[in-house]
Short mmCIF file of C-alpha atoms in Angstrom, two decimals:
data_model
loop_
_atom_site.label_atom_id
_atom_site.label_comp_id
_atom_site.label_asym_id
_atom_site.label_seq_id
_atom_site.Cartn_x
_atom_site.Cartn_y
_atom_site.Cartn_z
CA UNK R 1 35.14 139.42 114.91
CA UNK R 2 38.32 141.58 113.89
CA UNK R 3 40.81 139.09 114.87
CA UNK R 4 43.32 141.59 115.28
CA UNK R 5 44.18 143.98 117.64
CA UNK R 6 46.36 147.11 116.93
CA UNK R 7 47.36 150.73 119.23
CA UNK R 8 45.08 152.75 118.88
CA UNK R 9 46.82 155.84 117.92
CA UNK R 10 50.76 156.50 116.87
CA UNK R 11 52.87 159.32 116.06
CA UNK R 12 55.73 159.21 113.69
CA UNK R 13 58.45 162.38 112.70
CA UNK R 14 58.12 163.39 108.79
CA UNK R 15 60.73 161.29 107.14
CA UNK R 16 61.44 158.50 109.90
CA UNK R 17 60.27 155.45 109.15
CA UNK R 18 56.98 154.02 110.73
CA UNK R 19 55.94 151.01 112.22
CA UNK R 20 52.64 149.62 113.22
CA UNK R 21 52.50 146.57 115.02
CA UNK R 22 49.61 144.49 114.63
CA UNK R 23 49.01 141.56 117.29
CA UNK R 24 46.58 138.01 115.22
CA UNK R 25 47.74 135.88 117.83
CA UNK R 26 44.49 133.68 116.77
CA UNK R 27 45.53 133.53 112.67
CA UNK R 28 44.92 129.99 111.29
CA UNK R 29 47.33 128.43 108.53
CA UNK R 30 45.19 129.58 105.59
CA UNK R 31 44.71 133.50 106.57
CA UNK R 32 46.25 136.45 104.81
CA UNK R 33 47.28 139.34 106.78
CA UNK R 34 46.41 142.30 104.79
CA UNK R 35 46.97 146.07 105.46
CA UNK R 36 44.77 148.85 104.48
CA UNK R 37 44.70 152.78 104.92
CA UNK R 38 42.04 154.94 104.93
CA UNK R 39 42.51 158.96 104.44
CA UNK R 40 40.07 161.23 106.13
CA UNK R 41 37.20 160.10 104.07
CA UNK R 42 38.43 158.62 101.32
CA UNK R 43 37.90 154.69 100.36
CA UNK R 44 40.16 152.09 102.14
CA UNK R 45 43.61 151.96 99.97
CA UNK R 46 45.17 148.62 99.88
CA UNK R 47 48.39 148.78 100.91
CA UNK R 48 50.24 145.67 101.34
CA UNK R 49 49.50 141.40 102.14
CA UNK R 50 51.41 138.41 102.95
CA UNK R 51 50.95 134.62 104.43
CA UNK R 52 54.14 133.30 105.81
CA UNK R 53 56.81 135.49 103.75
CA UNK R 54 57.84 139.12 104.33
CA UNK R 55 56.85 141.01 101.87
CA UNK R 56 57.62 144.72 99.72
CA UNK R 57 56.34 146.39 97.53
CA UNK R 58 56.73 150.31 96.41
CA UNK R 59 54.56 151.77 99.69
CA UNK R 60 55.98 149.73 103.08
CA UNK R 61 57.05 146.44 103.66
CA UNK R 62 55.68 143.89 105.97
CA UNK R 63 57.40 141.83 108.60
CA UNK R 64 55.37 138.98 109.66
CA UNK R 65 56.52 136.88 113.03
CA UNK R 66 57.79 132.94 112.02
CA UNK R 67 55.18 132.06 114.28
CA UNK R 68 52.30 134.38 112.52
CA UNK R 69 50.77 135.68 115.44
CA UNK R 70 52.27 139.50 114.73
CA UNK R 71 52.69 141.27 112.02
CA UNK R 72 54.76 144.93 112.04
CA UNK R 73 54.07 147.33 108.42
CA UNK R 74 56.82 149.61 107.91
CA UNK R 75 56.18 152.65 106.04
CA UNK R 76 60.10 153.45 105.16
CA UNK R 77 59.58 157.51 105.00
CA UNK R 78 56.57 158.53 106.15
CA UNK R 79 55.23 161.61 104.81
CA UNK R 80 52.47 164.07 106.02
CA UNK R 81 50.51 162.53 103.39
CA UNK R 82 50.64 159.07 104.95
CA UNK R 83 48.79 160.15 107.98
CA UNK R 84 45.78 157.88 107.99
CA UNK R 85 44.16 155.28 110.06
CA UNK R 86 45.59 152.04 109.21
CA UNK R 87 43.62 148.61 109.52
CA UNK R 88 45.45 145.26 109.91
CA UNK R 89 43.38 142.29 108.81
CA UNK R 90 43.41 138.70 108.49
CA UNK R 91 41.21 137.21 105.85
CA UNK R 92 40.93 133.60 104.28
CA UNK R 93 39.17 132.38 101.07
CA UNK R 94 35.00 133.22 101.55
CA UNK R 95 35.68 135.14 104.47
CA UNK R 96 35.41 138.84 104.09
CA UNK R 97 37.61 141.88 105.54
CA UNK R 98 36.36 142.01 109.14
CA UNK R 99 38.08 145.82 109.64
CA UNK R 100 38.63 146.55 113.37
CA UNK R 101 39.16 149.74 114.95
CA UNK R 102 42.65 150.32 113.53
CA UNK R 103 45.27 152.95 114.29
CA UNK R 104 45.57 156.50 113.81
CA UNK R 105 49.15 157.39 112.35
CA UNK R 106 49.89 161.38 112.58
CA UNK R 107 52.81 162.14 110.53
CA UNK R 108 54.53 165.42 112.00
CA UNK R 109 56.45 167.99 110.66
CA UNK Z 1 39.91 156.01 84.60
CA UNK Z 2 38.28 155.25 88.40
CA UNK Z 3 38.82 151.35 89.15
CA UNK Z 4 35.74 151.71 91.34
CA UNK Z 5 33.34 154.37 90.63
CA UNK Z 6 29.81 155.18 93.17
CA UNK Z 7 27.26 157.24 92.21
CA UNK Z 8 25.78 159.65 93.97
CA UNK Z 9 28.45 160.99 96.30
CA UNK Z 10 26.10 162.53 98.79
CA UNK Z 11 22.45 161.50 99.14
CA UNK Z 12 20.38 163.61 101.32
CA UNK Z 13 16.79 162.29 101.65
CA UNK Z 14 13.51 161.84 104.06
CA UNK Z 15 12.64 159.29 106.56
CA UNK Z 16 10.19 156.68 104.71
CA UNK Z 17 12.15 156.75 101.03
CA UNK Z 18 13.51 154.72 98.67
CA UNK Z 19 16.73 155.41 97.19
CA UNK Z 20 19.79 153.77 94.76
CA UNK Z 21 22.83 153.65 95.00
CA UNK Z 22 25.35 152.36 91.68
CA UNK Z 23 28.74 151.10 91.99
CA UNK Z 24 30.50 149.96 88.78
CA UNK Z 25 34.21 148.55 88.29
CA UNK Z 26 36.17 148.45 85.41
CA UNK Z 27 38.75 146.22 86.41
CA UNK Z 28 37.53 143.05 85.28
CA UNK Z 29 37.02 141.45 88.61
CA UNK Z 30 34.25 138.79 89.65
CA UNK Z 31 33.70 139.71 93.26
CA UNK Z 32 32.12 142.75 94.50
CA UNK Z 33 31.08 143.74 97.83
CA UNK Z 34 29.35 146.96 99.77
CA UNK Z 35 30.11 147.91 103.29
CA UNK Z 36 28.93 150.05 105.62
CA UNK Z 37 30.37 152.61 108.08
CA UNK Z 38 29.10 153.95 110.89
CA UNK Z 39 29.39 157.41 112.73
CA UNK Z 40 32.19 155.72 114.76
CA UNK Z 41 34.20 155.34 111.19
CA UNK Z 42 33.61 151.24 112.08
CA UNK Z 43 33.67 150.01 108.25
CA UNK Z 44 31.31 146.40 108.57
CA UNK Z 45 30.69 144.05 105.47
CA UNK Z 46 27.01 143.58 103.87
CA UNK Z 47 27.15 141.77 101.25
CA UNK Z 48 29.16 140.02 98.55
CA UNK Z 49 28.76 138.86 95.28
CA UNK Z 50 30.36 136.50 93.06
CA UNK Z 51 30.11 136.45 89.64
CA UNK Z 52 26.27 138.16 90.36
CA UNK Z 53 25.95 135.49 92.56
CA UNK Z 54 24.75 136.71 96.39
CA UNK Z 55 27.77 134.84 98.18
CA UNK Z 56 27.63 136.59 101.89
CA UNK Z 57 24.82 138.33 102.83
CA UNK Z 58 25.55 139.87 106.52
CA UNK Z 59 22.97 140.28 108.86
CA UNK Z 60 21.28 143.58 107.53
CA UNK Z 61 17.64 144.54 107.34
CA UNK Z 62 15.85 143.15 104.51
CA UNK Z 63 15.01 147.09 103.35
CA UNK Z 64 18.53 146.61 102.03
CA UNK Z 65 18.66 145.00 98.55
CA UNK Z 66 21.63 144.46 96.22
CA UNK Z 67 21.42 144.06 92.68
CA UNK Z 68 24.13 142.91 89.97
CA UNK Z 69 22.68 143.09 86.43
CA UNK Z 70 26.15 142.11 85.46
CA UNK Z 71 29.79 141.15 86.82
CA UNK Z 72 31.09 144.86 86.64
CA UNK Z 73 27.65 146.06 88.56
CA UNK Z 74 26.48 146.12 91.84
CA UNK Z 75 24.35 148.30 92.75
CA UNK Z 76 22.34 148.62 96.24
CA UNK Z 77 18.69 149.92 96.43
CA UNK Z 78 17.74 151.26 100.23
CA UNK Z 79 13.81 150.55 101.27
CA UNK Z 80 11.57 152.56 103.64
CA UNK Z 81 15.06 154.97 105.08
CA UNK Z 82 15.09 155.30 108.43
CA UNK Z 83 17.42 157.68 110.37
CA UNK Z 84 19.86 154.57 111.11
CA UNK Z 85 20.82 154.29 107.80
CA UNK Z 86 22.62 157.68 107.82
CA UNK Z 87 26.49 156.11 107.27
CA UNK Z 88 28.90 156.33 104.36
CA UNK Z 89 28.61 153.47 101.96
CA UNK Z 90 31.53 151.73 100.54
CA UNK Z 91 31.68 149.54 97.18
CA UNK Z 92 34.47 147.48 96.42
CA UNK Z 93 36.02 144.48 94.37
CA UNK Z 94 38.83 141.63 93.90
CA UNK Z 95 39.49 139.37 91.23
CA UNK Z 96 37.33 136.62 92.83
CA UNK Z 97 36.66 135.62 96.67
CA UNK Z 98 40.31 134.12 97.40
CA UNK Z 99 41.82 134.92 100.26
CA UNK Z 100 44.76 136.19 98.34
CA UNK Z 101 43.33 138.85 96.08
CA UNK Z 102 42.65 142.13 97.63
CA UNK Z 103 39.41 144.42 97.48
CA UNK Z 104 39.46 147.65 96.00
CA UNK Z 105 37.03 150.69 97.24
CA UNK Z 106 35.28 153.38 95.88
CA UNK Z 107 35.39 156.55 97.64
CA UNK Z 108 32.03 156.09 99.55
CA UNK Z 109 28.23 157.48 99.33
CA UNK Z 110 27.69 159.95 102.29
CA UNK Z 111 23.99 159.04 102.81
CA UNK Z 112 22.62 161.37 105.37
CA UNK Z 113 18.74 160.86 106.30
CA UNK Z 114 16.36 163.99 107.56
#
């Protein structure tokens, strides 16, 4: 019941920017599209959300479609230390994260 | 200061016990939630509670019990372990249950049953 459905894996050169589509093709009005990391085996780290707008903030940006249905986070310089599996999500009020299978990101040098 | 904090780290333990685990937050949110996830890293809500209200309450064994003496507490006490429940257990939190307000996570319980 993930909703979402992202590559499974992605490679990105140290310093280039990064992008990781995400396909919700499904996404109703009311649903959030959140995106989480998750470092070896650390804790999921909130990342970034948005609804309609595109949205920044001081780790990536995210470009969400004007028809909702895809959703791209851009990690602007990606670093070694951003290599993580990244989950893409679409959540609305009472509803919890449903986390699918995600993608990896390697960062190389 | 940890936003969300779990307690124990690892848990190593026989078939048939009981064991705890504690999750507190000090960031003065109302919702809390624990997840589980698996040996194929598949992280799957289990329950959620709102103001120590059970809100959600996932289709999971009835061994599985939360507890929230209070708003910043939620703690999760394991019946009777069988060799299933080996998985890493994540707390987390949000201000309440919008969909607007995202969760923050602990940094897991590595339960591992013999």
């Amino acid at each position: 019941d993930a909703k979402t459905t992202q590559p499974p894996s992605m490679d990105c050169a140290e310093g280039r920017a990064a992008n990781l589509p995400c396909n919700h093709s499904t996404i109703s009005g009311n649903e959030y599209v959140y995106w989480y990391r998750q470092i070896h085996s650390q804790g999921p780290q909130y990342i970034i959300h948005g609804l309609k707008n595109n949205e920044t903030n001081e780790m990536a940006s995210l470009i969400i479609t004007e028809d909702r249905k895809s959703s791209t986070l851009i990690l602007p310089h990606a670093t070694l230390r951003d290599t993580a599996v990244y989950y893409c999500i679409v959540r609305v009020t009472g509803n919890q994260f449903y986390f699918g299978t995600g993608t990896s990101l390697t960062v190389i040098p | 200061d940890t936003a969300v904090s779990q307690t124990p780290k690892y848990l190593v333990t026989q078939m048939g016990n009981d064991k705890s685990i504690k999750c507190e937050q000090n960031l003065g949110h109302d919702t809390m939630y624990w997840y589980k996830q698996d040996s194929k890293k598949f992280l799957k809500i289990m329950f959620s509670y709102n103001n120590k209200e059970l809100i959600i309450n996932e289709t999971v064994p009835n061994r599985f019990s939360p507890k929230s003496p209070d708003k910043a507490h939620l703690n999760l006490h394991i019946n009777s372990l069988e060799l299933g429940d080996s998985a890493v257990y994540f707390c987390a939190s949000s201000r309440s249950d919008s969909g607007n307000q995202p969760q923050h996570f602990g940094d897991g319980t590595r339960l591992s049953i013999l």
